[in-house]
Coordinates of C-alpha atoms in Angstrom, one line a residue:
M1 CA 178.5 125.0 -54.3
S2 CA 180.7 123.9 -51.6
T3 CA 179.7 122.9 -48.2
I4 CA 179.2 125.6 -45.6
D5 CA 181.7 124.6 -42.5
I6 CA 181.3 128.0 -40.3
G7 CA 180.8 126.0 -37.0
I8 CA 177.0 126.2 -37.0
N9 CA 175.3 123.3 -38.2
K10 CA 172.7 123.0 -41.0
Q11 CA 169.7 122.7 -39.1
D12 CA 170.8 126.0 -36.6
R13 CA 171.8 127.8 -39.9
E14 CA 168.4 127.1 -41.3
D15 CA 166.3 127.9 -37.7
I16 CA 168.3 131.4 -37.5
A17 CA 167.4 132.0 -41.3
E18 CA 163.8 131.5 -40.7
G19 CA 164.2 134.2 -38.0
L20 CA 166.1 136.5 -40.3
K21 CA 163.5 136.2 -42.9
R22 CA 160.9 137.6 -40.9
L23 CA 163.3 140.3 -39.6
L24 CA 164.0 141.0 -43.4
A25 CA 160.1 141.0 -44.0
D26 CA 159.3 143.3 -41.2
S27 CA 162.0 145.5 -42.2
Y28 CA 161.1 145.6 -45.9
T29 CA 157.5 146.5 -45.2
L30 CA 158.8 149.2 -42.8
Y31 CA 160.9 150.3 -45.5
L32 CA 157.9 150.6 -48.1
Q33 CA 155.4 152.0 -45.6
T34 CA 158.5 154.9 -44.7
H35 CA 158.8 155.6 -48.3
N36 CA 155.1 155.9 -48.8
F37 CA 154.8 158.4 -46.0
H38 CA 157.7 160.2 -47.2
W39 CA 156.0 160.8 -50.7
N40 CA 152.6 161.5 -49.3
V41 CA 153.2 163.3 -45.8
T42 CA 151.4 166.9 -45.8
G43 CA 150.5 169.3 -42.8
P44 CA 152.3 172.0 -40.9
Q45 CA 155.4 169.4 -40.0
F46 CA 155.8 168.5 -43.8
R47 CA 159.3 169.6 -43.9
E48 CA 160.5 168.0 -40.8
L49 CA 158.7 164.4 -41.2
H50 CA 159.3 164.4 -45.3
L51 CA 163.2 164.7 -44.2
M52 CA 163.0 162.6 -41.4
F53 CA 161.3 159.8 -43.4
E54 CA 163.8 159.9 -46.0
E55 CA 166.5 159.3 -43.2
H56 CA 164.7 156.7 -41.9
Y57 CA 164.2 154.9 -45.2
T58 CA 167.7 155.4 -46.4
E59 CA 168.7 153.4 -43.3
L60 CA 166.3 150.9 -44.1
A61 CA 167.2 150.3 -47.3
I62 CA 170.8 149.4 -46.1
A63 CA 169.4 147.3 -43.5
V64 CA 167.6 144.9 -45.5
D65 CA 170.5 144.4 -47.7
D66 CA 172.7 143.4 -44.6
I67 CA 169.7 141.0 -43.4
A68 CA 169.4 139.2 -46.8
E69 CA 173.1 139.2 -47.2
R70 CA 173.4 137.3 -43.8
I71 CA 170.7 135.0 -44.8
R72 CA 172.6 134.2 -47.7
T73 CA 175.9 133.7 -45.6
L74 CA 174.0 130.8 -43.8
G75 CA 173.4 128.9 -47.1
V76 CA 169.5 130.1 -47.2
A77 CA 167.8 131.8 -50.0
A78 CA 166.6 135.2 -48.9
P79 CA 162.9 136.1 -50.0
G80 CA 162.4 138.8 -52.3
T81 CA 159.1 139.2 -53.6
Y82 CA 156.1 141.3 -52.1
K83 CA 154.1 138.0 -51.8
G84 CA 157.0 136.5 -49.9
F85 CA 157.5 139.4 -47.7
A86 CA 153.6 139.5 -47.2
A87 CA 153.3 136.2 -45.7
L88 CA 156.2 136.5 -43.3
S89 CA 155.9 140.0 -42.2
S90 CA 154.2 141.0 -38.8
I91 CA 153.7 144.6 -40.1
E92 CA 150.1 145.5 -41.4
E93 CA 150.2 147.5 -44.5
V94 CA 148.2 150.7 -44.3
E95 CA 145.5 151.6 -46.8
G96 CA 145.2 155.1 -48.2
V97 CA 147.0 158.0 -47.2
P98 CA 146.6 158.9 -43.1
A99 CA 147.1 161.9 -41.6
A100 CA 150.6 162.9 -40.7
A101 CA 150.3 162.4 -37.0
E102 CA 148.5 159.0 -37.8
M103 CA 151.9 158.5 -39.9
V104 CA 153.8 159.0 -36.8
V105 CA 151.9 156.3 -34.7
T106 CA 152.1 154.1 -37.3
L107 CA 155.5 154.1 -37.7
T108 CA 156.3 154.0 -34.1
E109 CA 154.3 151.0 -34.1
G110 CA 156.1 149.6 -36.8
H111 CA 159.6 150.0 -35.3
E112 CA 158.4 148.5 -32.0
Q113 CA 157.2 145.4 -33.9
V114 CA 160.6 145.3 -35.7
V115 CA 162.2 145.1 -32.4
K116 CA 160.3 142.1 -31.2
T117 CA 161.2 140.6 -34.1
C118 CA 164.7 141.2 -33.4
R119 CA 164.3 139.5 -30.1
E120 CA 162.9 136.1 -31.6
A121 CA 165.9 136.2 -34.3
L122 CA 168.3 137.1 -31.6
K123 CA 167.3 134.3 -29.1
K124 CA 167.9 131.7 -32.1
A125 CA 171.2 133.1 -32.9
Q126 CA 172.3 133.1 -29.1
E127 CA 171.3 129.3 -29.0
A128 CA 173.6 128.5 -31.8
D129 CA 176.5 130.7 -30.5
D130 CA 175.9 132.4 -34.2
E131 CA 177.9 135.7 -33.0
S132 CA 177.5 137.4 -36.5
T133 CA 173.9 137.0 -36.6
A134 CA 173.5 138.1 -33.0
A135 CA 175.7 141.1 -33.8
L136 CA 173.5 142.2 -36.6
V137 CA 170.5 141.6 -35.1
G138 CA 171.3 143.5 -31.8
D139 CA 172.8 146.5 -34.1
R140 CA 169.2 146.5 -35.7
M141 CA 167.3 146.3 -32.4
R142 CA 169.1 149.5 -31.2
V143 CA 168.4 151.5 -34.3
H144 CA 164.8 150.5 -34.1
E145 CA 164.3 151.0 -30.4
K146 CA 165.8 154.7 -30.8
T147 CA 163.7 155.3 -33.7
A148 CA 160.7 154.4 -31.8
W149 CA 161.7 156.5 -29.0
M150 CA 162.1 159.7 -31.3
L151 CA 159.2 158.8 -33.2
R152 CA 157.1 158.5 -29.7
A153 CA 158.6 161.7 -28.4
M154 CA 156.7 163.7 -31.3
Q155 CA 153.4 162.5 -30.5

């Protein structure tokens, strides 16, 4: 493979990629959690939550691909295993099947955690003048902030 010369030095690319790896792990964990809740939600709000969770996990599926591809663009290998994601993720896995209301709370907290992870990754990108990563992370932050707001409104 040829040398990467995009105006960001190797050490900065690696530092940025580390933040993106954590964002990828949090996003993938939240994707899996949301998909699980989509499959297993029950109760009076079944239809509304089932459809909303599907919208959320579909959006997250696209996001994880975008984040992983940005890591690769920076010349770093993207994590891609459950074990790798578990080691990097800040989001706790849920055991069993919680009640629908608890699912909403859990997902709210998950989206809020992703926002915090975005903020950390954004700092590294901004310090290195990496506008491409900053734009990607800023877009992700906006999606997760809005989703958390909508989920909070249901509580």
